[in-house]
Short mmCIF file of C-alpha atoms and ligand atoms in Angstrom, two decimals:
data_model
loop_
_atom_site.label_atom_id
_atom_site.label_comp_id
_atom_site.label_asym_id
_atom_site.label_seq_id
_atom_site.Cartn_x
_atom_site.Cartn_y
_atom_site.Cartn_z
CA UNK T 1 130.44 125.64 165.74
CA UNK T 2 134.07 125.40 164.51
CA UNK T 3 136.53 126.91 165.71
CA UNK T 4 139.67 126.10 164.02
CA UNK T 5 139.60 127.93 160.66
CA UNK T 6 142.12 127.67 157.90
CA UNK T 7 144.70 130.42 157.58
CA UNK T 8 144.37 131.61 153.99
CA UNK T 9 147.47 129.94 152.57
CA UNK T 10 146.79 127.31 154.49
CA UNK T 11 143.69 126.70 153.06
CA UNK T 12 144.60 127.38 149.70
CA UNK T 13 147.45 124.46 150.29
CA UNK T 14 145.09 122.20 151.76
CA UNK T 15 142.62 122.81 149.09
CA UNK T 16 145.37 121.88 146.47
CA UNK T 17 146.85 119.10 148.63
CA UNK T 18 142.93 117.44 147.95
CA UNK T 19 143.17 118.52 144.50
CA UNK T 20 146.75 116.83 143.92
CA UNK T 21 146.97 113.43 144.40
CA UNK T 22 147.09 109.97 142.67
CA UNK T 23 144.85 111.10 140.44
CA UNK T 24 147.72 113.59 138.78
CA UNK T 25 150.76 111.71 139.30
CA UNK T 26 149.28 107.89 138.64
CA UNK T 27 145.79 107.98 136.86
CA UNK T 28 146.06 111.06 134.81
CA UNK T 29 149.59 109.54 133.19
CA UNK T 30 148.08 105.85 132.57
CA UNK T 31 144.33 107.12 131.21
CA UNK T 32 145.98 109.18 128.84
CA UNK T 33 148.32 105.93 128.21
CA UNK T 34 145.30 104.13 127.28
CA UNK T 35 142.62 106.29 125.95
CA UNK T 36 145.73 107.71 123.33
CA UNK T 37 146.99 110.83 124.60
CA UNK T 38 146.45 114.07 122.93
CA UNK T 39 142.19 114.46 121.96
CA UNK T 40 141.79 112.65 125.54
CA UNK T 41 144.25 115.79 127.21
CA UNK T 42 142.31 118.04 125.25
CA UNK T 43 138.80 117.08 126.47
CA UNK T 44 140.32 116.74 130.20
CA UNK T 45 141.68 120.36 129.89
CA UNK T 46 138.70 122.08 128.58
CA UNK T 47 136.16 120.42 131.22
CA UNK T 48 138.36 121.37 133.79
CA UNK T 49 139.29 124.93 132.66
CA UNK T 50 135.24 125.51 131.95
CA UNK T 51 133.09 123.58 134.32
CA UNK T 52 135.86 121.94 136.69
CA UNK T 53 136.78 125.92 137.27
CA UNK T 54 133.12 127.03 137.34
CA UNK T 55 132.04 123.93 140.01
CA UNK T 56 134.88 124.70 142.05
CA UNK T 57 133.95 127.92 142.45
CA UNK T 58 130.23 127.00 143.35
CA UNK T 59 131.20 124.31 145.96
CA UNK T 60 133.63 126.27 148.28
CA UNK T 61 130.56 128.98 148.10
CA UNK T 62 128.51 126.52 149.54
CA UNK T 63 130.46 125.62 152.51
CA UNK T 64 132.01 129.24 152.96
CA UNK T 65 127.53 130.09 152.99
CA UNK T 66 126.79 126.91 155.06
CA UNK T 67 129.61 126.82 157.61
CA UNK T 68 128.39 123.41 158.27
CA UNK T 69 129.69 119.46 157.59
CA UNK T 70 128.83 118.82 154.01
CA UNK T 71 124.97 117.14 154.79
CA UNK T 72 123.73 120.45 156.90
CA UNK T 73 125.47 122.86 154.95
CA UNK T 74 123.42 122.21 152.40
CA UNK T 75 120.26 121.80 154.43
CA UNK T 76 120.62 125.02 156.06
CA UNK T 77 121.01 126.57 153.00
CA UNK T 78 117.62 124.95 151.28
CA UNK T 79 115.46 125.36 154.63
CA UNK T 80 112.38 124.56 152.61
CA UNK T 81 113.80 121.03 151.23
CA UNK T 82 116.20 120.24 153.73
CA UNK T 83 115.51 116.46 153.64
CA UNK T 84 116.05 116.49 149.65
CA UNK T 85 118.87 118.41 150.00
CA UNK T 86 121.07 116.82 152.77
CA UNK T 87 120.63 113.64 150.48
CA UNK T 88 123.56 115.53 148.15
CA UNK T 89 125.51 116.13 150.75
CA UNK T 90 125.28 112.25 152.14
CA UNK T 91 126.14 111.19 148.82
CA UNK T 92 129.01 113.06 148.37
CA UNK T 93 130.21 112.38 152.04
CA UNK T 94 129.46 108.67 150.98
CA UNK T 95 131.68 108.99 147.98
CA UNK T 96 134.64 110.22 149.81
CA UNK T 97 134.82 107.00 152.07
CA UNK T 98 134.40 104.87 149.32
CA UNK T 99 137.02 106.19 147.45
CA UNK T 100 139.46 105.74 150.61
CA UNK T 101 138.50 102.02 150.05
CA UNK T 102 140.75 101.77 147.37
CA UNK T 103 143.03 104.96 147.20
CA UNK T 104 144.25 103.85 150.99
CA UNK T 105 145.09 100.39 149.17
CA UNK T 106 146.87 102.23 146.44
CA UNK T 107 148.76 104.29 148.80
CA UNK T 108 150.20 101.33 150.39
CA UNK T 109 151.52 99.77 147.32
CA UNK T 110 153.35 103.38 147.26
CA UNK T 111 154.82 102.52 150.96
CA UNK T 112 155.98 99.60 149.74
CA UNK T 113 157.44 100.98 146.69
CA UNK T 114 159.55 103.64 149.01
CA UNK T 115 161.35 100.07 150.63
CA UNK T 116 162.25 98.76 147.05
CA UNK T 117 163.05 101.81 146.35
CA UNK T 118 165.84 102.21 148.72
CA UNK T 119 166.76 98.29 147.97
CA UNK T 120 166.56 96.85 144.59
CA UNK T 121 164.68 98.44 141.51
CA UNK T 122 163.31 95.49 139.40
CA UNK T 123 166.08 95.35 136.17
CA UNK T 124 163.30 94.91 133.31
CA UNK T 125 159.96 95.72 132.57
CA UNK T 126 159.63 91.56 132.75
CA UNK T 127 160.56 91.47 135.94
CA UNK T 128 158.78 94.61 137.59
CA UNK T 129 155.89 93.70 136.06
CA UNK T 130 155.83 89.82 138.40
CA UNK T 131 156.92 91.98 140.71
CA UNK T 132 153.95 94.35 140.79
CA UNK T 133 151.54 91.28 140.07
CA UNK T 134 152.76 89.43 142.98
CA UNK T 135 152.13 92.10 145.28
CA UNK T 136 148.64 92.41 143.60
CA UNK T 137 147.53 88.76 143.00
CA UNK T 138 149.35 86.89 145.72
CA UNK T 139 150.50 88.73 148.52
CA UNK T 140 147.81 90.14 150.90
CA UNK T 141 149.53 90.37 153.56
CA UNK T 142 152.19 92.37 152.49
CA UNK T 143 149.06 95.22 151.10
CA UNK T 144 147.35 94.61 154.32
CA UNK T 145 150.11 95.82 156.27
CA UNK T 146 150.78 99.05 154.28
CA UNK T 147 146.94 99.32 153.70
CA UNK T 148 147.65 99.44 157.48
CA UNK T 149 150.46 101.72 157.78
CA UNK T 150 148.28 104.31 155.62
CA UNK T 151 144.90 104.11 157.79
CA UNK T 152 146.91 105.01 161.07
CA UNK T 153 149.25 108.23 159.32
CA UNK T 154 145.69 109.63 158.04
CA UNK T 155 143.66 108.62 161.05
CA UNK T 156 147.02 110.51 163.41
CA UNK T 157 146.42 113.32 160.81
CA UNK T 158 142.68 113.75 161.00
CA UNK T 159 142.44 113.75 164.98
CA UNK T 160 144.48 116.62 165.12
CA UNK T 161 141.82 118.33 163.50
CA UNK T 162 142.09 121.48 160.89
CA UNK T 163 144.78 123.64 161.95
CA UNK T 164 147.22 120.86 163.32
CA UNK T 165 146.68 118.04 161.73
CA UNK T 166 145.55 118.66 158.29
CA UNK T 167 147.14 122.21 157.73
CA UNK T 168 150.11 121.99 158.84
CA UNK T 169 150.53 118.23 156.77
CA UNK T 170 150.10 120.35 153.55
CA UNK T 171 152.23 123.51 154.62
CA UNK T 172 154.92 120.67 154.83
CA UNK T 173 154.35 118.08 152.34
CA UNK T 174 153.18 120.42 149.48
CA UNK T 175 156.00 121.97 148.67
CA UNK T 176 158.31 119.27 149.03
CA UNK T 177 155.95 117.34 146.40
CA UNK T 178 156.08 120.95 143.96
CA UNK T 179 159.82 120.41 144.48
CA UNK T 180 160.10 117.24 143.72
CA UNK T 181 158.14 117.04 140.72
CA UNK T 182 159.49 120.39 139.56
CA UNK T 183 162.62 119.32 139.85
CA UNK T 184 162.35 115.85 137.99
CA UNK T 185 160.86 117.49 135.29
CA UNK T 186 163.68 119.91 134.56
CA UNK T 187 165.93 117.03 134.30
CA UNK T 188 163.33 115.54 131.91
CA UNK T 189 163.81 118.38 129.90
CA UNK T 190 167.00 117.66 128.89
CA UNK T 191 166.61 114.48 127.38
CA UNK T 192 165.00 113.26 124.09
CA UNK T 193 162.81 111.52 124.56
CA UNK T 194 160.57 114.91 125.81
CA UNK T 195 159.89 115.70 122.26
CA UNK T 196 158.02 112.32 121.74
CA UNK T 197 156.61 112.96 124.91
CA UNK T 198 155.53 116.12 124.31
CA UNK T 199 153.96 114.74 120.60
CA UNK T 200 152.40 112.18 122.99
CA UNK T 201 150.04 114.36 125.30
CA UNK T 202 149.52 117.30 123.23
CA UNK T 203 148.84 116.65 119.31
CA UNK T 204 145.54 115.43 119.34
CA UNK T 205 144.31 112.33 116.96
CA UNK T 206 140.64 112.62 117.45
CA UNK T 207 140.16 109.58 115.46
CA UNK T 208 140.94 107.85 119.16
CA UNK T 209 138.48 109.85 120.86
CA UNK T 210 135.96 107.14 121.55
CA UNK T 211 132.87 107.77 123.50
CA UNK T 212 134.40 106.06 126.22
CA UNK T 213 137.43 108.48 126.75
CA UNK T 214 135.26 110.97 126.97
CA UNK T 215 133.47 110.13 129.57
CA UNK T 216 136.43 109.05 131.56
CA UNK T 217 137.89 112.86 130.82
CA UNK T 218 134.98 114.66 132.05
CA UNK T 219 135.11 111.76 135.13
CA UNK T 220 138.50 112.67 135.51
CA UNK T 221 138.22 116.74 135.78
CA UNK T 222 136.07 116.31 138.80
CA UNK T 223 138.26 113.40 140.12
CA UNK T 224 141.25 115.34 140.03
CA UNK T 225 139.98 118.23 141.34
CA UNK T 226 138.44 117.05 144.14
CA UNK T 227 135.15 118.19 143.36
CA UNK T 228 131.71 117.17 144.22
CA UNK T 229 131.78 115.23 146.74
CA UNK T 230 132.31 117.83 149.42
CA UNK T 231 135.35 117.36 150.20
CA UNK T 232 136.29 121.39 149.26
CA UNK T 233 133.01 122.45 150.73
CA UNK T 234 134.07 120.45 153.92
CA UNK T 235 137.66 122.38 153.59
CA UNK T 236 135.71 126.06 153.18
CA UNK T 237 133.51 125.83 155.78
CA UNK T 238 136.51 126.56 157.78
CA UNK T 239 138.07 129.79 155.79
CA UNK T 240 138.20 133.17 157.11
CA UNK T 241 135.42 135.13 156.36
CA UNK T 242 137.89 137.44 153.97
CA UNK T 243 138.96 134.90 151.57
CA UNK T 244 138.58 135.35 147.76
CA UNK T 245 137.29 132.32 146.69
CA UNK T 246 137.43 133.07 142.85
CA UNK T 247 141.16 133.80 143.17
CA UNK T 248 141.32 130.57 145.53
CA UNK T 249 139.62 128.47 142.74
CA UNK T 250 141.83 129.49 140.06
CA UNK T 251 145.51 128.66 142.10
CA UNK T 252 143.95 125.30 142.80
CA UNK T 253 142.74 124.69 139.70
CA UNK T 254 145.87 125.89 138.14
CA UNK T 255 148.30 124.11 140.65
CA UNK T 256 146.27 120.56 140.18
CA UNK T 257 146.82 120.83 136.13
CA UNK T 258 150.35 122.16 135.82
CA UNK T 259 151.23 119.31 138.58
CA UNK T 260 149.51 116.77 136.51
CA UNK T 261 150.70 118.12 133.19
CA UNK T 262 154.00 118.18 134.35
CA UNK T 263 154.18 114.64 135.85
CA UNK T 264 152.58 113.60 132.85
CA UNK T 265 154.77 114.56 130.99
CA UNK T 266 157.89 113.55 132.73
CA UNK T 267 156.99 110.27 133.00
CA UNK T 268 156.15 109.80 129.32
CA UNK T 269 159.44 111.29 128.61
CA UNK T 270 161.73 108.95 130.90
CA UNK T 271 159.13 105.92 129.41
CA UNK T 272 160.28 106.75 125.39
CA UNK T 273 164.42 108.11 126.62
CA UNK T 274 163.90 104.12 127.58
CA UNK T 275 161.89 102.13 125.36
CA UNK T 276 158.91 101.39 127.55
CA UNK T 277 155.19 101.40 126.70
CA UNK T 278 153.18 104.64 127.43
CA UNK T 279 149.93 102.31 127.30
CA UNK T 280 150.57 100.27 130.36
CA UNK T 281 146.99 100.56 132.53
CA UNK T 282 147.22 100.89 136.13
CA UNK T 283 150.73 99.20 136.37
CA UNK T 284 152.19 101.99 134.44
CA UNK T 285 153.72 103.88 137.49
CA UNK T 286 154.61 100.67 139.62
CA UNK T 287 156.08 98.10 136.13
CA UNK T 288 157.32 100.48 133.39
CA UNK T 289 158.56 102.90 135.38
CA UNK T 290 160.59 101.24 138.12
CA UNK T 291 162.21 99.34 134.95
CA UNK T 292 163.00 102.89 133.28
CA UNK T 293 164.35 103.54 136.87
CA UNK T 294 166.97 101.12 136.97
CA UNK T 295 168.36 101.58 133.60
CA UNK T 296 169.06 105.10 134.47
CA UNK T 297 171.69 103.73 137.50
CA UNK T 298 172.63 105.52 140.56
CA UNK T 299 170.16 108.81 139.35
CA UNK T 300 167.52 107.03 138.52
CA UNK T 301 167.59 105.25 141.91
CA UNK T 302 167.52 108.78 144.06
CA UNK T 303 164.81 109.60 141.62
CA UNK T 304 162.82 106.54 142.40
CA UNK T 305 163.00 107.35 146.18
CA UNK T 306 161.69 110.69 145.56
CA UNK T 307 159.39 109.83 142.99
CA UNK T 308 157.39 107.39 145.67
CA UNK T 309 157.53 110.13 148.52
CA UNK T 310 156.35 113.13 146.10
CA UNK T 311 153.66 110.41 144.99
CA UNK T 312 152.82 109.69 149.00
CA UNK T 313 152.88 112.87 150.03
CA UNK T 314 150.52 113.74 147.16
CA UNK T 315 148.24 110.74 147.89
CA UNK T 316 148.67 111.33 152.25
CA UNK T 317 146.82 115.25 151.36
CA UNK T 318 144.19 113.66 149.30
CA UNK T 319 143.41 111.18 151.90
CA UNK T 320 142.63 112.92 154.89
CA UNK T 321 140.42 115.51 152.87
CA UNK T 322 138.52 112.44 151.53
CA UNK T 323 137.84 111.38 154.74
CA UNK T 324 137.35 114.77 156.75
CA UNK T 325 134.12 114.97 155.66
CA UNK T 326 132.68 112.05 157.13
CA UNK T 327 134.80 112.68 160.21
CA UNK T 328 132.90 116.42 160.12
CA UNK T 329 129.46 115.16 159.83
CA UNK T 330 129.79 112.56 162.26
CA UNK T 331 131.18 114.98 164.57
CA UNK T 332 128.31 117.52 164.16
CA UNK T 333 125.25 115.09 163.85
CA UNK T 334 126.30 113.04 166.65
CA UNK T 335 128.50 115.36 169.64
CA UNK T 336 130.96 112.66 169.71
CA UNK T 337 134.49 113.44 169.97
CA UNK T 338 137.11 113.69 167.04
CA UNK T 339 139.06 110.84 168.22
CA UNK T 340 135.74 109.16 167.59
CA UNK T 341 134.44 109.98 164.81
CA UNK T 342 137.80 109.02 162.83
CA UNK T 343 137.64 105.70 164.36
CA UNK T 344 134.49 104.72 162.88
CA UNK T 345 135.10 106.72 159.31
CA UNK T 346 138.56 105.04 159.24
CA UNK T 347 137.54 101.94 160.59
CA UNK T 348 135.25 101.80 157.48
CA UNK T 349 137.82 102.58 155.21
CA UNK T 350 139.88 100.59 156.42
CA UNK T 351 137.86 97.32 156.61
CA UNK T 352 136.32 97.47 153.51
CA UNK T 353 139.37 98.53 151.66
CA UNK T 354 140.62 95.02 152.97
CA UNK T 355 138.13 93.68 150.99
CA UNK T 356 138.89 95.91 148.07
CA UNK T 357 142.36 94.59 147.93
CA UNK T 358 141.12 91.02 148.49
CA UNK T 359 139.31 91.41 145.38
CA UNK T 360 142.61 91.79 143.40
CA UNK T 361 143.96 88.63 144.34
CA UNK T 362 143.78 85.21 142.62
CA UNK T 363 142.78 83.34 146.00
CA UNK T 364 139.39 85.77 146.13
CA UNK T 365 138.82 87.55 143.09
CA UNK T 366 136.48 85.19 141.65
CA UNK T 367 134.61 85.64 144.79
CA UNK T 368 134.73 89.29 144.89
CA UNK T 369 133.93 89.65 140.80
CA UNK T 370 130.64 91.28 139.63
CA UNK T 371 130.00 91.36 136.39
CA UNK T 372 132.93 92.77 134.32
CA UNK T 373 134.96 93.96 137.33
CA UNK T 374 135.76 93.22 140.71
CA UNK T 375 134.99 94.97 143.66
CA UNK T 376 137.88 97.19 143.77
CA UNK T 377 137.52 98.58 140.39
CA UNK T 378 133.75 98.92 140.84
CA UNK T 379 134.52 101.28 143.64
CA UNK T 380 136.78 103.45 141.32
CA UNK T 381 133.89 103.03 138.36
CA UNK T 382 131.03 103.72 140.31
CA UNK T 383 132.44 106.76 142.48
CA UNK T 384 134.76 108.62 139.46
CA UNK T 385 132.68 107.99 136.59
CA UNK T 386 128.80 108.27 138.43
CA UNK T 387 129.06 109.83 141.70
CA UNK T 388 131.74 112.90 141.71
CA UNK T 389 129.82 114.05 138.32
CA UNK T 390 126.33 113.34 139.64
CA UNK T 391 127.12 115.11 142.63
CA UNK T 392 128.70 117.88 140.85
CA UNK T 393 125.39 117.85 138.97
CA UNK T 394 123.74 118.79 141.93
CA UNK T 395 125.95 121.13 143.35
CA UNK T 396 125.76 123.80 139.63
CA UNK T 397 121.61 123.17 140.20
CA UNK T 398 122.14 124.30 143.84
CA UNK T 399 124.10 127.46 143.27
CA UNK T 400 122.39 128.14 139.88
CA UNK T 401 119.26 127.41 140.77
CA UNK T 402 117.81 127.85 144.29
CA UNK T 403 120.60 130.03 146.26
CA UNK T 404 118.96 133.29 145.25
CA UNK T 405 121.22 135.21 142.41
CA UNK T 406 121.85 137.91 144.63
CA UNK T 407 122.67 135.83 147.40
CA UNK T 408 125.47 134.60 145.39
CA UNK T 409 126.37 137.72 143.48
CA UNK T 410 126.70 139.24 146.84
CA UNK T 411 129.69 137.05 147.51
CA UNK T 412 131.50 136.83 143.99
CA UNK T 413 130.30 139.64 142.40
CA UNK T 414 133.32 141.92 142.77
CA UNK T 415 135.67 138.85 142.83
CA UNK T 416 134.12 137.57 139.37
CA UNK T 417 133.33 141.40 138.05
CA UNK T 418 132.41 141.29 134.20
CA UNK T 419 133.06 137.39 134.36
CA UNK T 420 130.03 136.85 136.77
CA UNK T 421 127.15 136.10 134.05
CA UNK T 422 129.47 134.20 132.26
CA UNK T 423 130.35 131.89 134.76
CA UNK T 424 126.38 132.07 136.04
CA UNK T 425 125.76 130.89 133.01
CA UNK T 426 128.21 127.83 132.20
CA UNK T 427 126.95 126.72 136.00
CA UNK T 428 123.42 127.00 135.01
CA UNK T 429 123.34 125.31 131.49
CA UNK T 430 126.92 124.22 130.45
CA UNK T 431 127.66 122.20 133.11
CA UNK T 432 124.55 120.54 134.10
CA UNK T 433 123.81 119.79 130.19
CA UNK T 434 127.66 118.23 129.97
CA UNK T 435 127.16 116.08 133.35
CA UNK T 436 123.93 114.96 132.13
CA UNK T 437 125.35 113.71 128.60
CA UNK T 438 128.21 111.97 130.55
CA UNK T 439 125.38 110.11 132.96
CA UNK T 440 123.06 108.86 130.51
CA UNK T 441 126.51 108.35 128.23
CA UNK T 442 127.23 106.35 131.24
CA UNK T 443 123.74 104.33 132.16
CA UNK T 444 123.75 103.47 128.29
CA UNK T 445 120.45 105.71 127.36
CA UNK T 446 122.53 107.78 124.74
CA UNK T 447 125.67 106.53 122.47
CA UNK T 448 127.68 108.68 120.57
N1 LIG K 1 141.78 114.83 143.76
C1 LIG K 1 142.43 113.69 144.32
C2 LIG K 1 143.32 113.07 143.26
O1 LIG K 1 143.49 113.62 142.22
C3 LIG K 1 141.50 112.68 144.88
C4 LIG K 1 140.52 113.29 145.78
C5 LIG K 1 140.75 113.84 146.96
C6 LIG K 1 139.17 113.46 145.52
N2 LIG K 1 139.61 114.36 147.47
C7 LIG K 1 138.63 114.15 146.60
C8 LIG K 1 138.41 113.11 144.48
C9 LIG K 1 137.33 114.47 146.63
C10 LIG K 1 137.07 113.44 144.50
C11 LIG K 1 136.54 114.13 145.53
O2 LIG K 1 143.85 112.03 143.49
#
């Protein structure tokens, strides 16, 4: 039984707090970066418009039906296979945690950006970029003590439970972070290097469309939006019974892509106004643009400050909703107390992310390499490219397929109106057909 519930905006902020996160302000920038900007923008934008929107849609129905943590809602939804259902549920709850492995890791390199922020910006791209790599390859320590600082803000967060902890972060920190970036892209607007920028992300050359960026586009929809992992279906299992979950969709879907266009293309702007590389990987936030910081002097220092905060605040929201669904199924399945069950899902996080950022650095990486990647990225592989889509999968079969039509149509029907067979439709044989390209794209079975 819960008891908490979302107010509607608050929901609708918490949903988009999830939604916005590193994903929009540090991966969506550097994949574009690498994968060559405009065709891969393109493909991002239409999965997420089309079956990001239409999943969305399908996973807050299934917590706003279930009511339960992510595993039950879904069993008491499929009475009759209960046992294979719950098994989409663990997965996705699974998925969640092991993202925290690493995104708690990244979030403390963003801590420790805020101090340099407010001391010394590194003077060159030369320079940030040992900078950044000593943090990475050499200094554990320094990680494992914002890795640290990050588990105990989201753990403080998450015992407070729905209302006060996790609503009332985003009713503060997501407008400050709409602010923030808002505001630093206006001033981006006025320089020239926006035109290039602009060129950059959104004239497509589909000759660098590779097989590969495709993949990692339709990866990234479901990444960015949070979906299939049950982290929304954890959130909507606490909304008012009134809510209009089409309408709620679409502002989250539409808040998580103007926030990443618009960071997007900020960045790439202050990156050409100063000579840096677009196509800088991982670093690109944390080397090229601390370097693009300095040479703008005394502005580009209070931008750096706020830059880092919009960029924690933004990762802090997508945090605890990663988490709250293992805290939410521990709760129910086992009676223990909140204060409990965020122990042990943060204590996992927590440990194993230690490992995760062990696996970056020269004195264990070699230990902690598989293959063609280390653990770390293995965990960001494995859960954005495989899990979030297979689980996604799973979650258009569920709706499409074995809630009963009317069932559904009961709920969305006037919501959707004229738009409900369309949408039944790209969530019965759009989307699974696109996931399943992407996973056998994926396992090797088909190239294109
Ligand atoms: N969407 C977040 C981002 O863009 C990450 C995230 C939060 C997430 N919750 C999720 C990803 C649930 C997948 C599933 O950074």
């Amino acid at each position: 039984m819960k008891i908490a519930r979302f107010s509607r905006v608050g929901f609708i902020l918490a949903a988009a707090g999830s939604a916005v996160g590193l994903g929009n302000i540090w991966k969506f920038p550097y994949i574009t970066g690498e994968y060559g900007g405009g065709a891969f923008v393109l493909v991002y934008l239409i999965t997420v418009l089309t079956i990001g929107f239409s999943i969305m849609i399908a996973e807050m129905l299934i917590g706003y039906l279930g009511r339960m943590d992510a595993a039950r809602s879904f069993e008491k939804l499929a009475p009759k296979n209960a046992k294979t259902w719950r098994l989409a549920g663990m997965m996705g709850i699974w998925a969640g945690i092991l993202i925290m492995t690493f995104y708690s890791v990244v979030i403390g390199w963003i801590l420790h950006y805020i101090v340099v922020a407010f001391s010394t910006l590194p003077s060159c791209v030369k320079e940030a970029e040992v900078a950044f790599n000593t943090l990475l390859h050499e200094d554990i320590m320094t990680q494992i003590f914002y890795h640290t600082l990050s588990f105990l803000f989201i753990s403080a967060i998450l015992v407070r439970g729905i209302k006060a902890g996790i609503e009332k972060l985003n009713l503060i920190l997501m407008p400050l972070l709409f602010i923030i970036v808002g505001g630093m892209f206006l001033y981006a607007l006025t320089l020239d290097g926006f035109a290039q920028a602009w060129h950059f992300m959104f004239s497509p050359d589909w000759s660098k469309l590779s097989s590969e960026a495709f993949v990692v586009a339709v990866g990234h929809a479901f990444f960015t939006l949070s979906l299939g992992m049950g982290a929304i279906l954890t959130y909507s299992a606490s909304l008012p019974k009134e809510v209009n979950l089409v309408q709620s969709s679409l502002i989250v879907v539409a808040l998580d892509t103007i926030i990443a266009l618009l960071a997007g293309l900020m960045l790439f702007t202050f990156l050409y106004q100063y000579g840096a590389e677009p196509s800088k990987g991982p670093g690109l936030v944390f080397i090229s643009l601390p370097a693009t910081f300095y040479a703008m002097g005394t502005l580009g220092n209070i931008f750096a400050i706020l830059f880092f905060f919009a960029l924690a605040f933004a990762g802090l929201t997508s945090a605890v909703s990663l988490t709250e669904p293992m805290v939410q199924y521990l709760i129910d399945k086992y009676s223990i107390t909140r204060l409990k069950a965020v122990m042990i899902a943060g204590g996992f996080f927590y440990l194993v992310g230690i490992v995760a950022l062990a696996s970056n650095s020269s004195s264990f990486s070699q230990m902690l390499t598989f293959g063609s990647k280390n653990f770390f990225n293995w965990v960001d592989y494995i859960t954005a490219a495989f899990m979030l889509p297979f689980g996604g999968l799973l979650m258009a079969i569920f709706i499409g397929y074995k809630i009963p039509k009317e069932q559904v149509f009961a709920v969305l029907g006037k919501n959707l109106g004229r738009g409900f067979e369309f949408w039944y439709f790209i969530l019965r044989y759009i989307a699974p057909i696109a996931l399943i390209i992407v996973m056998l794209n994926l396992l090797g079975v088909i190239k294109f």
